[in-house]
CSV table of C-alpha atoms in Angstrom, one decimal:
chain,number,residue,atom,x,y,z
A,228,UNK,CA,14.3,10.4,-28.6
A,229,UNK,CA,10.6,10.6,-27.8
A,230,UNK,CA,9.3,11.9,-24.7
A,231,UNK,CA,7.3,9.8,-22.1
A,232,UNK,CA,4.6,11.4,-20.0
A,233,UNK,CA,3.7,10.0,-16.8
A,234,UNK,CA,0.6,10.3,-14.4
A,235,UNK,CA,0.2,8.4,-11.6
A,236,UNK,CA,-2.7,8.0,-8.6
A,237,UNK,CA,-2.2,6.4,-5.7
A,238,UNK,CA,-4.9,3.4,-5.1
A,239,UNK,CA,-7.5,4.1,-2.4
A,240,UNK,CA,-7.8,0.8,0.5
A,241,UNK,CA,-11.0,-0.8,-0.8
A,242,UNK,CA,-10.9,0.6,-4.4
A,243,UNK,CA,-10.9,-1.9,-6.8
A,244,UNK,CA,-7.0,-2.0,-9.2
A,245,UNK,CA,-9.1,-2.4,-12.4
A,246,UNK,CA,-11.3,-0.1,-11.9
A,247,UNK,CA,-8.4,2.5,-10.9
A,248,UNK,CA,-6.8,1.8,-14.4
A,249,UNK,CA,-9.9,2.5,-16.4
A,250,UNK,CA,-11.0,5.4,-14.5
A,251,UNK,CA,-7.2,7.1,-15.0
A,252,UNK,CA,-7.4,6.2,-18.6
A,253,UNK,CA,-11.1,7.8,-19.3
A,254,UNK,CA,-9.6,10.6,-17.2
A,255,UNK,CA,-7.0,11.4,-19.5
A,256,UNK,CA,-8.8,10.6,-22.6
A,257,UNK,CA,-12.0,12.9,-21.6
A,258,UNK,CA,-14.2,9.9,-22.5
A,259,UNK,CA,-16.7,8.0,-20.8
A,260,UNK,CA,-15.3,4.5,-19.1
A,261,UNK,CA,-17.9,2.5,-20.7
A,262,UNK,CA,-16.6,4.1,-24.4
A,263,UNK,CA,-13.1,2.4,-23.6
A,264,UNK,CA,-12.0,-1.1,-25.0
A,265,UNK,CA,-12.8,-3.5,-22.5
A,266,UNK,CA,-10.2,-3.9,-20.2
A,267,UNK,CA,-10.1,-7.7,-20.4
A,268,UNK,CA,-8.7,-7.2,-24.2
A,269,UNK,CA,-5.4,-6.1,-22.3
A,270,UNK,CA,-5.7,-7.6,-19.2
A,271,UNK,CA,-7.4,-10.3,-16.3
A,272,UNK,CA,-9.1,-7.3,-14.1
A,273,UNK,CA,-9.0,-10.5,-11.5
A,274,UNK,CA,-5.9,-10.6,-11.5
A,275,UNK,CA,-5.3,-6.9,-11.3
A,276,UNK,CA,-7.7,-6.9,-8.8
A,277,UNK,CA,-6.1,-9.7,-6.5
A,278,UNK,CA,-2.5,-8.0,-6.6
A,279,UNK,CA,-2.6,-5.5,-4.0
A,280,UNK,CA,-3.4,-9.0,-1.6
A,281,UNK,CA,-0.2,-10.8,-3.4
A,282,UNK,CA,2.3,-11.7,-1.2
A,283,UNK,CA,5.8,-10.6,-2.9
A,284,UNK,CA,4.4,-8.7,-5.8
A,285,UNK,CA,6.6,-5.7,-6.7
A,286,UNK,CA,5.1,-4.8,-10.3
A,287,UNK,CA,3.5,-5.6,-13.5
A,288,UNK,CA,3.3,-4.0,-16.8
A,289,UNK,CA,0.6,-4.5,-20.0
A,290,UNK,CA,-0.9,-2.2,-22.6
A,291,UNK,CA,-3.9,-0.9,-22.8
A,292,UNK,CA,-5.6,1.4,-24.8
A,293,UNK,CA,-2.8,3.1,-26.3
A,294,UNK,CA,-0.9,3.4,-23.1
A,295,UNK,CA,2.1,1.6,-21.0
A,296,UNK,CA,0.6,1.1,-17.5
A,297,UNK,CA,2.9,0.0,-14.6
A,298,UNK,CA,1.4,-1.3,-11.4
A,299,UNK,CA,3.9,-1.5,-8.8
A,300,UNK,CA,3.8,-2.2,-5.1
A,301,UNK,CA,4.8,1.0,-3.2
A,302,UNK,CA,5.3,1.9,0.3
A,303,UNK,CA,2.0,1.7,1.9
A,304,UNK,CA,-0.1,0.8,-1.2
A,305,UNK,CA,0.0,0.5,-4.8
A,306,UNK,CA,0.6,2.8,-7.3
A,307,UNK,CA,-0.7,3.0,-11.0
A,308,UNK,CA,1.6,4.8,-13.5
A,309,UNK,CA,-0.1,5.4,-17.1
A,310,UNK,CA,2.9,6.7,-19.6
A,311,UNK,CA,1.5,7.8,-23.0
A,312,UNK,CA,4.6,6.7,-25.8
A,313,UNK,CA,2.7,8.9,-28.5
A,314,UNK,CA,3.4,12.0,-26.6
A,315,UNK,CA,6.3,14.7,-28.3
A,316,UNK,CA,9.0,15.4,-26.5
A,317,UNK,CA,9.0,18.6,-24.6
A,318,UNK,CA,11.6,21.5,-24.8
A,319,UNK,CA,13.2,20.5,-28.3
């Protein structure tokens, strides 16, 4: 069974959703945002964008470069969760 790490950041009120994806993955990957894929290979960043205004959205999920990244509506915000499937599993 393969471990699954998980980071997730907390969106800021005004921040823009795509832009909080892409700057959590060039984050983890030590790289410069404008190295990444573009962002629009994986996903709309409109429609990323326009969630945190969308009335009954709980979450969505897509890949994108390399990772799993869950968007989810959270108690007083939304909430980005980036899990890395390539990562061992620790303690074994």
């Amino acid at each position: 069974m393969q471990s699954i790490e998980t980071t997730a950041v907390s969106l800021s009120e005004g921040e823009q959703l795509s832009m909080a994806v892409i700057d959590l993955v060039s984050q983890l990957e030590d790289a410069d945002p404008t190295a990444l894929e573009p962002l629009y290979d994986a996903i709309d960043p409109d429609l990323l964008d326009s969630l945190p205004d969308a009335a009954g959205f709980e979450s969505l999920a897509f890949d994108y470069h390399g990772y799993s990244i869950t968007v989810s509506a959270e108690e007083g915000g939304i909430e980005v969760a980036l899990e890395d499937p390539s990562e061992p599993e620790l303690g074994r």
